[in-house]
Each structure stands twice: as structure tokens, then as C-alpha cells.
Amino acid sequence: MAVIEVSGLHRAYGDRKAVDGVSFAVEEGEIFGILGPNGAGKTTTVECVEGLRRPDTGRIRVAGYDPVADRGPVTRVLGAQLQESELQPKITAGEALELYAACCPDPADWRALAERLGLTGSLGTRFAKLSGGQKQRLFIALALVGNPRIVVLDELTTGLDPRARRDTWRLIEDVRASGVTVLLVTHFMEEAQRLCDRIALIDRGRITALDTPSGLIERTASGTEISFRPSAELDTEQLAALPSAVSVTRKDGRVVIHGTDETVSALLSLLAARGITAHQLRVTEATLDDAYLDLTGTGTDT
């Protein structure tokens, strides 16, 4: 069952189209990722989902509600961590969490949430004195303190060090395990590949691909790269004829073949039959980074 439905979303700023016909559905209990270059329309899309911006045209439903017309019900089911947020400079992290919890009908234990996010030692610190990473963790906690059914996280781990980033990933996995649906905007490929069940790639305001991380990787032209130094000469045409081989190049005595796992198996069989040894053999699988670069272009800042 889809808990977020976006159909034919358009949003322009003057003459420039920020979002141009975006459609997708997010299933209950999944982590749905949105990737794309800076200015591709990612934040505008999720701000329309959150009800912070009005679409020019298109239809959006969050748990069956219109985010603009049904503002009250949407705020009770949806939590959000925005790309850019501020609080009053003198409010402490603990005061902010306590205040937000007091506004929610069924809040989470904000002290336990603060401990899970490494904020316990900062609860008495004024917002203006928090580091960038501490502020980011606080905003994630504020998004979750209301026990939302759906949470939107825009640039979830920006400003966090590698350890804090991985701790946050584990938290989000725990959140999803509890039944919360997550809409995640990120530019970290490792984050998207680890967390997301499905990913929409947005470029220039349009979705260019929508699939699972592994499905997107399978689409990339990079495929599997096989490189080695053969102990004897190999015919380039014979290598190019290997199953699923896309390209064969040579450089400084090294052969590089782009193909698939099928290409690897066929190459090993060929080398064995010819009695040729593959020195310094390396087989590198394509990554989500490769898929991202293949499937998106460059956007303009929004």
C-alpha cells in the first residue's frame, strides 16, 4: 500500500522549471531514496510532499491526505528534517526536544532518542553553541520525536563524521524496522545503497530512473571491469567476442575488459584453454556511483 503518492508534479520559479512532471509512489514500511545533482529538484519535490510548497500542478497524497489542504492530519503522521533549519539561538537542545515532544499527542521518549543520537552530553547546550554535526543530530531527533508514521529526511548525514554517519544509518534502519516509512534525500551513494529499498534518480526536474539499488547498478554501462596482464599475447577480436563484453582496451601491457559476470567466466575458460596466466587479475563490480554518473547529467543550483 502506497503511503506517499506523487503524480504529475510540476513546480516552477519564474521561467525556470524546478520540477517537471515527477511521479512516484512510496510503499508503507520502505526506505525510498531520492538522488540527483545539485539543483535537480529533489528538495522542491520533498517540500511539496511536506506541504511547505504548493505545487503548480499535480496531485500529492500523504497517508491519503493532501499536504496543503489537510495540513493538520499530515503534521500528525509526518515528521521532517529539512535541508536547512534553525532554532532560537538561546534554546538548549534538551529544551527543544522537550518542547517538540509536548506538542505531539504520542511522543517518543526524547531522552532515549537523544542518547541514541549521541546528544545526551549536549542537552544543556544552547543551539547557537552546538557544532554543525550536533545541530544535524538534533534536527533528526526533532523529526522523530513525534513517533511519525512517515519521516522525510533531506540530506540526513550532512556534517556528520563517518562514525556518527554510520550510527545514524543504524538508527534509520531501526526506525524502518519499527514500521516507519522513510523518504530519504541524499547525495551519499554509500548511504543510498545501504539504506534504500528503491531509489528515484532526478535530473533537471525529471525522474530519469527508478529502481532498486542493484537494479540501477545493472543498468550502468560500466558493468564489471576485468583487468590483467596476460602471460602470452591474446587476440583483441577474440576478447571482444566474449559473451556480454562491451569494450576491450590495452594500456602498458594490461588488458581491460568491460562486461558482466558472464564475461568473467568466459574469459577464465578461454585463458585456461590457452594455458595463459592472468597476472595481477582484478575484477571490479560497478557501484551506485557508476550508475549515478551514467544515468544523470548536471543540474543548475536551486
JSON list of N, CA, C and O in Angstrom, two decimals, residues 59-102:
[
{"chain": "A", "resi": 59, "resn": "ARG", "atom": "N", "xyz": [-0.75, 16.05, -8.31]},
{"chain": "A", "resi": 59, "resn": "ARG", "atom": "CA", "xyz": [-1.51, 15.51, -7.17]},
{"chain": "A", "resi": 59, "resn": "ARG", "atom": "C", "xyz": [-0.54, 14.84, -6.20]},
{"chain": "A", "resi": 59, "resn": "ARG", "atom": "O", "xyz": [0.31, 14.05, -6.60]},
{"chain": "A", "resi": 60, "resn": "ILE", "atom": "N", "xyz": [-0.69, 15.17, -4.91]},
{"chain": "A", "resi": 60, "resn": "ILE", "atom": "CA", "xyz": [0.13, 14.55, -3.87]},
{"chain": "A", "resi": 60, "resn": "ILE", "atom": "C", "xyz": [-0.79, 14.07, -2.76]},
{"chain": "A", "resi": 60, "resn": "ILE", "atom": "O", "xyz": [-1.70, 14.80, -2.33]},
{"chain": "A", "resi": 61, "resn": "ARG", "atom": "N", "xyz": [-0.52, 12.86, -2.28]},
{"chain": "A", "resi": 61, "resn": "ARG", "atom": "CA", "xyz": [-1.25, 12.34, -1.13]},
{"chain": "A", "resi": 61, "resn": "ARG", "atom": "C", "xyz": [-0.25, 11.73, -0.15]},
{"chain": "A", "resi": 61, "resn": "ARG", "atom": "O", "xyz": [0.64, 10.97, -0.55]},
{"chain": "A", "resi": 62, "resn": "VAL", "atom": "N", "xyz": [-0.40, 12.09, 1.11]},
{"chain": "A", "resi": 62, "resn": "VAL", "atom": "CA", "xyz": [0.43, 11.56, 2.18]},
{"chain": "A", "resi": 62, "resn": "VAL", "atom": "C", "xyz": [-0.51, 10.86, 3.16]},
{"chain": "A", "resi": 62, "resn": "VAL", "atom": "O", "xyz": [-1.33, 11.53, 3.81]},
{"chain": "A", "resi": 63, "resn": "ALA", "atom": "N", "xyz": [-0.43, 9.54, 3.22]},
{"chain": "A", "resi": 63, "resn": "ALA", "atom": "CA", "xyz": [-1.36, 8.74, 4.03]},
{"chain": "A", "resi": 63, "resn": "ALA", "atom": "C", "xyz": [-2.81, 9.08, 3.68]},
{"chain": "A", "resi": 63, "resn": "ALA", "atom": "O", "xyz": [-3.68, 9.11, 4.55]},
{"chain": "A", "resi": 64, "resn": "GLY", "atom": "N", "xyz": [-3.04, 9.38, 2.41]},
{"chain": "A", "resi": 64, "resn": "GLY", "atom": "CA", "xyz": [-4.39, 9.70, 1.94]},
{"chain": "A", "resi": 64, "resn": "GLY", "atom": "C", "xyz": [-4.76, 11.16, 2.01]},
{"chain": "A", "resi": 64, "resn": "GLY", "atom": "O", "xyz": [-5.83, 11.56, 1.53]},
{"chain": "A", "resi": 65, "resn": "TYR", "atom": "N", "xyz": [-3.91, 12.00, 2.60]},
{"chain": "A", "resi": 65, "resn": "TYR", "atom": "CA", "xyz": [-4.22, 13.42, 2.80]},
{"chain": "A", "resi": 65, "resn": "TYR", "atom": "C", "xyz": [-3.49, 14.29, 1.78]},
{"chain": "A", "resi": 65, "resn": "TYR", "atom": "O", "xyz": [-2.37, 13.98, 1.34]},
{"chain": "A", "resi": 66, "resn": "ASP", "atom": "N", "xyz": [-4.11, 15.43, 1.47]},
{"chain": "A", "resi": 66, "resn": "ASP", "atom": "CA", "xyz": [-3.45, 16.47, 0.68]},
{"chain": "A", "resi": 66, "resn": "ASP", "atom": "C", "xyz": [-2.59, 17.29, 1.63]},
{"chain": "A", "resi": 66, "resn": "ASP", "atom": "O", "xyz": [-3.09, 17.86, 2.60]},
{"chain": "A", "resi": 67, "resn": "PRO", "atom": "N", "xyz": [-1.25, 17.38, 1.37]},
{"chain": "A", "resi": 67, "resn": "PRO", "atom": "CA", "xyz": [-0.36, 18.07, 2.31]},
{"chain": "A", "resi": 67, "resn": "PRO", "atom": "C", "xyz": [-0.68, 19.54, 2.54]},
{"chain": "A", "resi": 67, "resn": "PRO", "atom": "O", "xyz": [-0.35, 20.08, 3.60]},
{"chain": "A", "resi": 68, "resn": "VAL", "atom": "N", "xyz": [-1.34, 20.18, 1.58]},
{"chain": "A", "resi": 68, "resn": "VAL", "atom": "CA", "xyz": [-1.69, 21.59, 1.73]},
{"chain": "A", "resi": 68, "resn": "VAL", "atom": "C", "xyz": [-3.08, 21.75, 2.33]},
{"chain": "A", "resi": 68, "resn": "VAL", "atom": "O", "xyz": [-3.27, 22.42, 3.34]},
{"chain": "A", "resi": 69, "resn": "ALA", "atom": "N", "xyz": [-4.07, 21.09, 1.74]},
{"chain": "A", "resi": 69, "resn": "ALA", "atom": "CA", "xyz": [-5.45, 21.24, 2.20]},
{"chain": "A", "resi": 69, "resn": "ALA", "atom": "C", "xyz": [-5.69, 20.58, 3.56]},
{"chain": "A", "resi": 69, "resn": "ALA", "atom": "O", "xyz": [-6.51, 21.04, 4.35]},
{"chain": "A", "resi": 70, "resn": "ASP", "atom": "N", "xyz": [-4.97, 19.49, 3.83]},
{"chain": "A", "resi": 70, "resn": "ASP", "atom": "CA", "xyz": [-5.17, 18.73, 5.08]},
{"chain": "A", "resi": 70, "resn": "ASP", "atom": "C", "xyz": [-3.94, 18.86, 5.97]},
{"chain": "A", "resi": 70, "resn": "ASP", "atom": "O", "xyz": [-3.38, 17.87, 6.44]},
{"chain": "A", "resi": 71, "resn": "ARG", "atom": "N", "xyz": [-3.55, 20.09, 6.20]},
{"chain": "A", "resi": 71, "resn": "ARG", "atom": "CA", "xyz": [-2.29, 20.34, 6.91]},
{"chain": "A", "resi": 71, "resn": "ARG", "atom": "C", "xyz": [-2.25, 19.68, 8.29]},
{"chain": "A", "resi": 71, "resn": "ARG", "atom": "O", "xyz": [-1.25, 19.08, 8.68]},
{"chain": "A", "resi": 72, "resn": "GLY", "atom": "N", "xyz": [-3.32, 19.79, 9.05]},
{"chain": "A", "resi": 72, "resn": "GLY", "atom": "CA", "xyz": [-3.35, 19.24, 10.40]},
{"chain": "A", "resi": 72, "resn": "GLY", "atom": "C", "xyz": [-3.12, 17.74, 10.44]},
{"chain": "A", "resi": 72, "resn": "GLY", "atom": "O", "xyz": [-2.20, 17.26, 11.13]},
{"chain": "A", "resi": 73, "resn": "PRO", "atom": "N", "xyz": [-3.91, 16.94, 9.72]},
{"chain": "A", "resi": 73, "resn": "PRO", "atom": "CA", "xyz": [-3.70, 15.49, 9.73]},
{"chain": "A", "resi": 73, "resn": "PRO", "atom": "C", "xyz": [-2.31, 15.08, 9.23]},
{"chain": "A", "resi": 73, "resn": "PRO", "atom": "O", "xyz": [-1.73, 14.13, 9.74]},
{"chain": "A", "resi": 74, "resn": "VAL", "atom": "N", "xyz": [-1.78, 15.81, 8.25]},
{"chain": "A", "resi": 74, "resn": "VAL", "atom": "CA", "xyz": [-0.46, 15.46, 7.72]},
{"chain": "A", "resi": 74, "resn": "VAL", "atom": "C", "xyz": [0.62, 15.68, 8.77]},
{"chain": "A", "resi": 74, "resn": "VAL", "atom": "O", "xyz": [1.53, 14.85, 8.93]},
{"chain": "A", "resi": 75, "resn": "THR", "atom": "N", "xyz": [0.53, 16.76, 9.53]},
{"chain": "A", "resi": 75, "resn": "THR", "atom": "CA", "xyz": [1.57, 17.01, 10.55]},
{"chain": "A", "resi": 75, "resn": "THR", "atom": "C", "xyz": [1.54, 15.96, 11.65]},
{"chain": "A", "resi": 75, "resn": "THR", "atom": "O", "xyz": [2.54, 15.77, 12.34]},
{"chain": "A", "resi": 76, "resn": "ARG", "atom": "N", "xyz": [0.40, 15.27, 11.81]},
{"chain": "A", "resi": 76, "resn": "ARG", "atom": "CA", "xyz": [0.33, 14.24, 12.84]},
{"chain": "A", "resi": 76, "resn": "ARG", "atom": "C", "xyz": [0.91, 12.91, 12.39]},
{"chain": "A", "resi": 76, "resn": "ARG", "atom": "O", "xyz": [1.21, 12.05, 13.23]},
{"chain": "A", "resi": 77, "resn": "VAL", "atom": "N", "xyz": [1.06, 12.72, 11.08]},
{"chain": "A", "resi": 77, "resn": "VAL", "atom": "CA", "xyz": [1.60, 11.43, 10.59]},
{"chain": "A", "resi": 77, "resn": "VAL", "atom": "C", "xyz": [2.99, 11.57, 10.00]},
{"chain": "A", "resi": 77, "resn": "VAL", "atom": "O", "xyz": [3.67, 10.56, 9.75]},
{"chain": "A", "resi": 78, "resn": "LEU", "atom": "N", "xyz": [3.45, 12.81, 9.76]},
{"chain": "A", "resi": 78, "resn": "LEU", "atom": "CA", "xyz": [4.71, 13.01, 9.05]},
{"chain": "A", "resi": 78, "resn": "LEU", "atom": "C", "xyz": [5.68, 13.84, 9.89]},
{"chain": "A", "resi": 78, "resn": "LEU", "atom": "O", "xyz": [5.33, 14.90, 10.41]},
{"chain": "A", "resi": 79, "resn": "GLY", "atom": "N", "xyz": [6.91, 13.35, 10.02]},
{"chain": "A", "resi": 79, "resn": "GLY", "atom": "CA", "xyz": [8.00, 14.11, 10.62]},
{"chain": "A", "resi": 79, "resn": "GLY", "atom": "C", "xyz": [8.99, 14.50, 9.54]},
{"chain": "A", "resi": 79, "resn": "GLY", "atom": "O", "xyz": [9.11, 13.80, 8.54]},
{"chain": "A", "resi": 80, "resn": "ALA", "atom": "N", "xyz": [9.69, 15.62, 9.72]},
{"chain": "A", "resi": 80, "resn": "ALA", "atom": "CA", "xyz": [10.58, 16.10, 8.67]},
{"chain": "A", "resi": 80, "resn": "ALA", "atom": "C", "xyz": [11.85, 16.71, 9.24]},
{"chain": "A", "resi": 80, "resn": "ALA", "atom": "O", "xyz": [11.80, 17.43, 10.24]},
{"chain": "A", "resi": 81, "resn": "GLN", "atom": "N", "xyz": [12.94, 16.36, 8.61]},
{"chain": "A", "resi": 81, "resn": "GLN", "atom": "CA", "xyz": [14.23, 17.01, 8.87]},
{"chain": "A", "resi": 81, "resn": "GLN", "atom": "C", "xyz": [14.59, 17.74, 7.59]},
{"chain": "A", "resi": 81, "resn": "GLN", "atom": "O", "xyz": [14.81, 17.12, 6.55]},
{"chain": "A", "resi": 82, "resn": "LEU", "atom": "N", "xyz": [14.60, 19.06, 7.64]},
{"chain": "A", "resi": 82, "resn": "LEU", "atom": "CA", "xyz": [14.78, 19.87, 6.45]},
{"chain": "A", "resi": 82, "resn": "LEU", "atom": "C", "xyz": [16.25, 20.01, 6.09]},
{"chain": "A", "resi": 82, "resn": "LEU", "atom": "O", "xyz": [17.13, 19.82, 6.93]},
{"chain": "A", "resi": 83, "resn": "GLN", "atom": "N", "xyz": [16.49, 20.38, 4.84]},
{"chain": "A", "resi": 83, "resn": "GLN", "atom": "CA", "xyz": [17.87, 20.58, 4.39]},
{"chain": "A", "resi": 83, "resn": "GLN", "atom": "C", "xyz": [18.52, 21.73, 5.15]},
{"chain": "A", "resi": 83, "resn": "GLN", "atom": "O", "xyz": [19.69, 21.68, 5.51]},
{"chain": "A", "resi": 84, "resn": "GLU", "atom": "N", "xyz": [17.76, 22.78, 5.42]},
{"chain": "A", "resi": 84, "resn": "GLU", "atom": "CA", "xyz": [18.27, 23.93, 6.17]},
{"chain": "A", "resi": 84, "resn": "GLU", "atom": "C", "xyz": [17.24, 24.29, 7.24]},
{"chain": "A", "resi": 84, "resn": "GLU", "atom": "O", "xyz": [16.07, 24.53, 6.94]},
{"chain": "A", "resi": 85, "resn": "SER", "atom": "N", "xyz": [17.68, 24.32, 8.50]},
{"chain": "A", "resi": 85, "resn": "SER", "atom": "CA", "xyz": [16.78, 24.63, 9.61]},
{"chain": "A", "resi": 85, "resn": "SER", "atom": "C", "xyz": [17.53, 25.48, 10.64]},
{"chain": "A", "resi": 85, "resn": "SER", "atom": "O", "xyz": [18.75, 25.45, 10.71]},
{"chain": "A", "resi": 86, "resn": "GLU", "atom": "N", "xyz": [16.77, 26.20, 11.44]},
{"chain": "A", "resi": 86, "resn": "GLU", "atom": "CA", "xyz": [17.33, 27.00, 12.54]},
{"chain": "A", "resi": 86, "resn": "GLU", "atom": "C", "xyz": [16.37, 26.95, 13.72]},
{"chain": "A", "resi": 86, "resn": "GLU", "atom": "O", "xyz": [15.17, 26.74, 13.56]},
{"chain": "A", "resi": 87, "resn": "LEU", "atom": "N", "xyz": [16.92, 27.12, 14.91]},
{"chain": "A", "resi": 87, "resn": "LEU", "atom": "CA", "xyz": [16.13, 27.29, 16.12]},
{"chain": "A", "resi": 87, "resn": "LEU", "atom": "C", "xyz": [16.56, 28.60, 16.79]},
{"chain": "A", "resi": 87, "resn": "LEU", "atom": "O", "xyz": [17.56, 29.21, 16.40]},
{"chain": "A", "resi": 88, "resn": "GLN", "atom": "N", "xyz": [15.81, 29.01, 17.80]},
{"chain": "A", "resi": 88, "resn": "GLN", "atom": "CA", "xyz": [16.22, 30.20, 18.54]},
{"chain": "A", "resi": 88, "resn": "GLN", "atom": "C", "xyz": [17.60, 29.97, 19.14]},
{"chain": "A", "resi": 88, "resn": "GLN", "atom": "O", "xyz": [17.89, 28.91, 19.70]},
{"chain": "A", "resi": 89, "resn": "PRO", "atom": "N", "xyz": [18.50, 30.94, 19.04]},
{"chain": "A", "resi": 89, "resn": "PRO", "atom": "CA", "xyz": [19.88, 30.74, 19.46]},
{"chain": "A", "resi": 89, "resn": "PRO", "atom": "C", "xyz": [20.05, 30.32, 20.91]},
{"chain": "A", "resi": 89, "resn": "PRO", "atom": "O", "xyz": [20.95, 29.55, 21.24]},
{"chain": "A", "resi": 90, "resn": "LYS", "atom": "N", "xyz": [19.16, 30.79, 21.82]},
{"chain": "A", "resi": 90, "resn": "LYS", "atom": "CA", "xyz": [19.37, 30.53, 23.24]},
{"chain": "A", "resi": 90, "resn": "LYS", "atom": "C", "xyz": [18.67, 29.28, 23.75]},
{"chain": "A", "resi": 90, "resn": "LYS", "atom": "O", "xyz": [18.87, 28.88, 24.90]},
{"chain": "A", "resi": 91, "resn": "ILE", "atom": "N", "xyz": [17.84, 28.64, 22.94]},
{"chain": "A", "resi": 91, "resn": "ILE", "atom": "CA", "xyz": [17.17, 27.43, 23.39]},
{"chain": "A", "resi": 91, "resn": "ILE", "atom": "C", "xyz": [18.19, 26.29, 23.45]},
{"chain": "A", "resi": 91, "resn": "ILE", "atom": "O", "xyz": [19.07, 26.18, 22.59]},
{"chain": "A", "resi": 92, "resn": "THR", "atom": "N", "xyz": [18.12, 25.47, 24.49]},
{"chain": "A", "resi": 92, "resn": "THR", "atom": "CA", "xyz": [19.04, 24.34, 24.59]},
{"chain": "A", "resi": 92, "resn": "THR", "atom": "C", "xyz": [18.49, 23.15, 23.80]},
{"chain": "A", "resi": 92, "resn": "THR", "atom": "O", "xyz": [17.29, 23.09, 23.49]},
{"chain": "A", "resi": 93, "resn": "ALA", "atom": "N", "xyz": [19.36, 22.21, 23.51]},
{"chain": "A", "resi": 93, "resn": "ALA", "atom": "CA", "xyz": [18.93, 21.02, 22.77]},
{"chain": "A", "resi": 93, "resn": "ALA", "atom": "C", "xyz": [17.85, 20.28, 23.55]},
{"chain": "A", "resi": 93, "resn": "ALA", "atom": "O", "xyz": [16.85, 19.83, 22.96]},
{"chain": "A", "resi": 94, "resn": "GLY", "atom": "N", "xyz": [18.02, 20.14, 24.86]},
{"chain": "A", "resi": 94, "resn": "GLY", "atom": "CA", "xyz": [17.03, 19.46, 25.69]},
{"chain": "A", "resi": 94, "resn": "GLY", "atom": "C", "xyz": [15.70, 20.20, 25.71]},
{"chain": "A", "resi": 94, "resn": "GLY", "atom": "O", "xyz": [14.63, 19.57, 25.65]},
{"chain": "A", "resi": 95, "resn": "GLU", "atom": "N", "xyz": [15.73, 21.52, 25.78]},
{"chain": "A", "resi": 95, "resn": "GLU", "atom": "CA", "xyz": [14.50, 22.31, 25.78]},
{"chain": "A", "resi": 95, "resn": "GLU", "atom": "C", "xyz": [13.75, 22.16, 24.46]},
{"chain": "A", "resi": 95, "resn": "GLU", "atom": "O", "xyz": [12.52, 22.07, 24.44]},
{"chain": "A", "resi": 96, "resn": "ALA", "atom": "N", "xyz": [14.51, 22.13, 23.36]},
{"chain": "A", "resi": 96, "resn": "ALA", "atom": "CA", "xyz": [13.88, 21.97, 22.05]},
{"chain": "A", "resi": 96, "resn": "ALA", "atom": "C", "xyz": [13.18, 20.61, 21.95]},
{"chain": "A", "resi": 96, "resn": "ALA", "atom": "O", "xyz": [12.03, 20.51, 21.49]},
{"chain": "A", "resi": 97, "resn": "LEU", "atom": "N", "xyz": [13.86, 19.56, 22.40]},
{"chain": "A", "resi": 97, "resn": "LEU", "atom": "CA", "xyz": [13.26, 18.23, 22.35]},
{"chain": "A", "resi": 97, "resn": "LEU", "atom": "C", "xyz": [12.03, 18.13, 23.25]},
{"chain": "A", "resi": 97, "resn": "LEU", "atom": "O", "xyz": [11.00, 17.56, 22.87]},
{"chain": "A", "resi": 98, "resn": "GLU", "atom": "N", "xyz": [12.14, 18.69, 24.45]},
{"chain": "A", "resi": 98, "resn": "GLU", "atom": "CA", "xyz": [11.01, 18.66, 25.38]},
{"chain": "A", "resi": 98, "resn": "GLU", "atom": "C", "xyz": [9.82, 19.45, 24.83]},
{"chain": "A", "resi": 98, "resn": "GLU", "atom": "O", "xyz": [8.67, 19.02, 24.94]},
{"chain": "A", "resi": 99, "resn": "LEU", "atom": "N", "xyz": [10.11, 20.60, 24.21]},
{"chain": "A", "resi": 99, "resn": "LEU", "atom": "CA", "xyz": [9.05, 21.43, 23.64]},
{"chain": "A", "resi": 99, "resn": "LEU", "atom": "C", "xyz": [8.35, 20.70, 22.49]},
{"chain": "A", "resi": 99, "resn": "LEU", "atom": "O", "xyz": [7.11, 20.66, 22.43]},
{"chain": "A", "resi": 100, "resn": "TYR", "atom": "N", "xyz": [9.14, 20.13, 21.58]},
{"chain": "A", "resi": 100, "resn": "TYR", "atom": "CA", "xyz": [8.55, 19.42, 20.45]},
{"chain": "A", "resi": 100, "resn": "TYR", "atom": "C", "xyz": [7.73, 18.23, 20.92]},
{"chain": "A", "resi": 100, "resn": "TYR", "atom": "O", "xyz": [6.64, 17.95, 20.40]},
{"chain": "A", "resi": 101, "resn": "ALA", "atom": "N", "xyz": [8.25, 17.50, 21.92]},
{"chain": "A", "resi": 101, "resn": "ALA", "atom": "CA", "xyz": [7.53, 16.34, 22.44]},
{"chain": "A", "resi": 101, "resn": "ALA", "atom": "C", "xyz": [6.20, 16.75, 23.05]},
{"chain": "A", "resi": 101, "resn": "ALA", "atom": "O", "xyz": [5.19, 16.05, 22.93]},
{"chain": "A", "resi": 102, "resn": "ALA", "atom": "N", "xyz": [6.18, 17.92, 23.72]},
{"chain": "A", "resi": 102, "resn": "ALA", "atom": "CA", "xyz": [4.96, 18.41, 24.36]},
{"chain": "A", "resi": 102, "resn": "ALA", "atom": "C", "xyz": [3.87, 18.75, 23.35]},
{"chain": "A", "resi": 102, "resn": "ALA", "atom": "O", "xyz": [2.68, 18.76, 23.69]}
]
